[in-house]
GROMACS .gro file of C-alpha atoms in nm:
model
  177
    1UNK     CA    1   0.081  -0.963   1.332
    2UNK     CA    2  -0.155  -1.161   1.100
    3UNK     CA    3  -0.034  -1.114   0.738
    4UNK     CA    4  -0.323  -1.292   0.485
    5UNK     CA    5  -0.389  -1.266   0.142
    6UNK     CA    6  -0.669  -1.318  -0.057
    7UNK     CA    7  -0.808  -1.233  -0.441
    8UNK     CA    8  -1.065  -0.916  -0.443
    9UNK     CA    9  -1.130  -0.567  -0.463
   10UNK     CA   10  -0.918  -0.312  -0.230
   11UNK     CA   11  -1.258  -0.081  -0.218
   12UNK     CA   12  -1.480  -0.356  -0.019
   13UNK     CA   13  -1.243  -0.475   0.250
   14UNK     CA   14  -1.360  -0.396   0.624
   15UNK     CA   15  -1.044  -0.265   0.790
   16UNK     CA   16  -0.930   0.064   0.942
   17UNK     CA   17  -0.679   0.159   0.645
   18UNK     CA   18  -0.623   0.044   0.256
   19UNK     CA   19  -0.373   0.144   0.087
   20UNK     CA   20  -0.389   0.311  -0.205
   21UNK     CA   21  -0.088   0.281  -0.505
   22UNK     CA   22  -0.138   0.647  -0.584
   23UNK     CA   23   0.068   0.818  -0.811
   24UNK     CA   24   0.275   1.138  -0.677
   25UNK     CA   25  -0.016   1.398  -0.791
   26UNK     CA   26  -0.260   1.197  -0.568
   27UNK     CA   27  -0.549   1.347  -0.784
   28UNK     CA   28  -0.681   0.956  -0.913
   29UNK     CA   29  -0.543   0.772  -1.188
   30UNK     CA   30  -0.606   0.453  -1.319
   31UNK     CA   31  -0.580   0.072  -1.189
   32UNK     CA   32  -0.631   0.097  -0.823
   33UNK     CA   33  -0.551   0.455  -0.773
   34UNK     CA   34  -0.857   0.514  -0.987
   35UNK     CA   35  -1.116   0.265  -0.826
   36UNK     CA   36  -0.995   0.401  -0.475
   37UNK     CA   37  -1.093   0.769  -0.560
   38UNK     CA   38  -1.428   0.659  -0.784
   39UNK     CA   39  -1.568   0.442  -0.462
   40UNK     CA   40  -1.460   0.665  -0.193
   41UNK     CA   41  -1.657   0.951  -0.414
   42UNK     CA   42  -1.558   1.338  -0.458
   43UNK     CA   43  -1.479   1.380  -0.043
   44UNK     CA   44  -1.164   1.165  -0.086
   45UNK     CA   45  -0.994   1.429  -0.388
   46UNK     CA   46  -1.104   1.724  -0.208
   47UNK     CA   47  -0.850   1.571   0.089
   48UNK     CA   48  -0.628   1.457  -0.179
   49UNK     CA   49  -0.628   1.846  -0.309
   50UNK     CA   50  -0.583   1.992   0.065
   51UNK     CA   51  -0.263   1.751   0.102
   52UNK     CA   52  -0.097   1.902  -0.185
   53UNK     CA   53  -0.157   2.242  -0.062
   54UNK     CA   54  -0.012   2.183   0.249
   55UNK     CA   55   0.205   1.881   0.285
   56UNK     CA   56   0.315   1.790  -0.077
   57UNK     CA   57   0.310   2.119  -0.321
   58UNK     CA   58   0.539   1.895  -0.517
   59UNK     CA   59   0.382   1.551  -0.542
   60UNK     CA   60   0.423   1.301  -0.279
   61UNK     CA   61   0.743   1.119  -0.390
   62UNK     CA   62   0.809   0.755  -0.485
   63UNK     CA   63   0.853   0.559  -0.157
   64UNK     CA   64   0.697   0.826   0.057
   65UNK     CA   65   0.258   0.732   0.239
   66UNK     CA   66   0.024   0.986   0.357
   67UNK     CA   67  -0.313   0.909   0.518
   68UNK     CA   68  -0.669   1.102   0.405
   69UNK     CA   69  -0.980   0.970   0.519
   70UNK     CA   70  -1.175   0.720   0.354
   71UNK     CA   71  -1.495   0.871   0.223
   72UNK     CA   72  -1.750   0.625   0.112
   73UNK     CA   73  -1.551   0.321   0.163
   74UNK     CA   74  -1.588   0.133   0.475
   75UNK     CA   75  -1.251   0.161   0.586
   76UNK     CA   76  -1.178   0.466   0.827
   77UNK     CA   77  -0.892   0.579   0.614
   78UNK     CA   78  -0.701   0.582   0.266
   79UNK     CA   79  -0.314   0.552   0.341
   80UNK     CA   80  -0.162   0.658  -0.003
   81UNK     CA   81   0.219   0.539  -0.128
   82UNK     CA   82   0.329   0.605  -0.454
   83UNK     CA   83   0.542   0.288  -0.577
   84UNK     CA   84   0.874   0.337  -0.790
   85UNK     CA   85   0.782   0.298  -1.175
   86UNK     CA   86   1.024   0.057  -1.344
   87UNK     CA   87   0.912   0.153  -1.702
   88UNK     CA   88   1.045   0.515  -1.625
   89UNK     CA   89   1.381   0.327  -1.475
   90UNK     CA   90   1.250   0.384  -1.091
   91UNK     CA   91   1.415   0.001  -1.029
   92UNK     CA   92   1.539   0.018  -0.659
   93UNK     CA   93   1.374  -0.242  -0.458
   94UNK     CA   94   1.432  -0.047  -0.143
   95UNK     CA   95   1.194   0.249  -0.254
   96UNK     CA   96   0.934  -0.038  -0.293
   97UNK     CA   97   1.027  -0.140   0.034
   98UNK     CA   98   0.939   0.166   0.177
   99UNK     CA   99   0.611   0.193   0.028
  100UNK     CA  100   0.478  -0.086   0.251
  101UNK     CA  101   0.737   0.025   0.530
  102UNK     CA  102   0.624   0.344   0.555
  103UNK     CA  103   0.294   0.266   0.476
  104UNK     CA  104   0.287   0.082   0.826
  105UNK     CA  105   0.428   0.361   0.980
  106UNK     CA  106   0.143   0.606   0.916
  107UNK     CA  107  -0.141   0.324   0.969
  108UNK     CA  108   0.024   0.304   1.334
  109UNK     CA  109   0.062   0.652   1.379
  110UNK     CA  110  -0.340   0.741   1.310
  111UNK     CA  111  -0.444   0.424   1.501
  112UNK     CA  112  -0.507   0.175   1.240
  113UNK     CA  113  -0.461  -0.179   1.331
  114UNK     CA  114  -0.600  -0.386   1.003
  115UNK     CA  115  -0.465  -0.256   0.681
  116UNK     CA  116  -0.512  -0.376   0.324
  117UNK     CA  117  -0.244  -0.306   0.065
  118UNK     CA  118  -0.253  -0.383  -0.279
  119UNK     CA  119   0.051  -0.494  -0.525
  120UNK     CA  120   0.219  -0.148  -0.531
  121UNK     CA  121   0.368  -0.092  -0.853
  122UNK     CA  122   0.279  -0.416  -1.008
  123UNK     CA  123   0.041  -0.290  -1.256
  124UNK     CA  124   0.114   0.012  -1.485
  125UNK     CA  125   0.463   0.080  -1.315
  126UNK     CA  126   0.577  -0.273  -1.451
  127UNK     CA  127   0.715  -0.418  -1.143
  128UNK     CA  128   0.774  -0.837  -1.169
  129UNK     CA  129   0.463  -0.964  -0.967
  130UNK     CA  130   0.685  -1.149  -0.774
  131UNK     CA  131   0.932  -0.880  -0.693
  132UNK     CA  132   0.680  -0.698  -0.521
  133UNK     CA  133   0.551  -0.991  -0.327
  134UNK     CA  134   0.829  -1.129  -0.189
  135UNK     CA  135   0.967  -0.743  -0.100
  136UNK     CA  136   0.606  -0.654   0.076
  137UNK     CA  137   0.601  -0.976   0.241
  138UNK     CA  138   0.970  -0.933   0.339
  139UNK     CA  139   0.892  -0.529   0.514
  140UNK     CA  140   0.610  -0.649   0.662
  141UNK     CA  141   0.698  -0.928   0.867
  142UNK     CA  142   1.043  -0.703   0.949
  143UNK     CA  143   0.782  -0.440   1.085
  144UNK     CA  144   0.597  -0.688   1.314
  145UNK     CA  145   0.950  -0.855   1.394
  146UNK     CA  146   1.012  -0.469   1.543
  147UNK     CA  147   0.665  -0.500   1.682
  148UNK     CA  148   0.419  -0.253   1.461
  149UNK     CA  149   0.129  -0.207   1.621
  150UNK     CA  150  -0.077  -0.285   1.328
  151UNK     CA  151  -0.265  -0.637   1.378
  152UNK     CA  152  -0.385  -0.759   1.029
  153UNK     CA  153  -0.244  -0.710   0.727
  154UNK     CA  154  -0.448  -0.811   0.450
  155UNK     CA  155  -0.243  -0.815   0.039
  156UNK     CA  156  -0.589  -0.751  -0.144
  157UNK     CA  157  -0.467  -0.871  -0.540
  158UNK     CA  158  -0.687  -0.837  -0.842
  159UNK     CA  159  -0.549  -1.142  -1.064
  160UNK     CA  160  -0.530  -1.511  -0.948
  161UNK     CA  161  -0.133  -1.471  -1.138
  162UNK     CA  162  -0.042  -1.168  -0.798
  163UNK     CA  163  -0.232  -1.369  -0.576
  164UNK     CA  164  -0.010  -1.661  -0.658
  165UNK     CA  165   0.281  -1.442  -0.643
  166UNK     CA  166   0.222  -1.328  -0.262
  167UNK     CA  167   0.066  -1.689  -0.172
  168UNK     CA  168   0.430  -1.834  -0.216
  169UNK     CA  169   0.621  -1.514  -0.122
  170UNK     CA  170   0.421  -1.610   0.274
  171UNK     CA  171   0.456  -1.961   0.218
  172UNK     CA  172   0.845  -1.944   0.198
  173UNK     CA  173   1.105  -1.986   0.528
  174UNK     CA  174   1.169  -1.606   0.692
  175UNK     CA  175   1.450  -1.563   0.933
  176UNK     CA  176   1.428  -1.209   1.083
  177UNK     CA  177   1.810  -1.229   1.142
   0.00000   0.00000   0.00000
């Protein structure tokens, strides 16, 4: 697997999934959630709205990923996690783990080989940027150590300060033992 990252905006990468750090309602928010459901246009909260109905009555829970399709963006599909909040004392790095790890899980069960993820729970959940690098760097290269079949993973960060964050979290020594 090919893990890159690179400064930008999650709504104009060219890959199969992005990931969207949605919170449990799914219905759009703010920070990414929001520019996720205002560029993929109305199609993306009417799937939003169906998943609820169905699948998550509740609200998809902290650590949990569903996949809708993309609408207007140019990926094929919106994979959404919802990241634990640490300003509401969510503060286990494992459900943060499982954002990304399950994350993976659904791109590879839909087909997806290039995904983009963002800096779940970085921004208004008040995570340490380099927490949540150095845990999405660490479940990703565990899931292509166990051989995901997702090919590209792209961390898509909107501040040079994240992008910093994940450039050293891939830069450092990883033993998958």
């Amino acid at each position: 697997m090919e893990i890159t990252c690179l400064r930008g905006d999650i709504t104009t990468q060219d890959v199969d999934a992005v990931v969207n750090a949605a919170n449990p309602g799914l219905l759009g928010g703010g920070g990414v959630d929001g520019a996720i459901h205002r560029a993929a246009g109305p199609g993306l909260l009417a799937e939003c709205r169906q998943v609820r109905a169905t699948d998550w009555p509740d609200g998809l829970p902290a650590g949990e990923a569903v996949a809708t399709g993309a609408g207007r963006l140019p990926a094929r599909w919106v994979i959404h996690t919802v990241g634990p909040d640490l300003r509401a004392g969510q503060d286990d790095p494992e459900v943060l783990a499982s954002c990304f790890r399950r994350s993976l899980e659904v791109a590879e069960r839909i087909g997806a080989r290039s995904v983009a993820f963002p800096a779940v729970s970085a921004g208004a959940y008040g995570w340490p940027g380099e927490t949540v690098a150095d845990v999405a760097v660490r479940t990703v290269r565990q899931a292509a150590a166990r051989g995901s079949g997702v090919a590209h993973v792209r961390f898509v960060l909107f501040s040079d300060a994240l992008l910093a964050c994940f450039e050293r979290a891939l830069a450092a020594p990883w033993n998958p033992l």
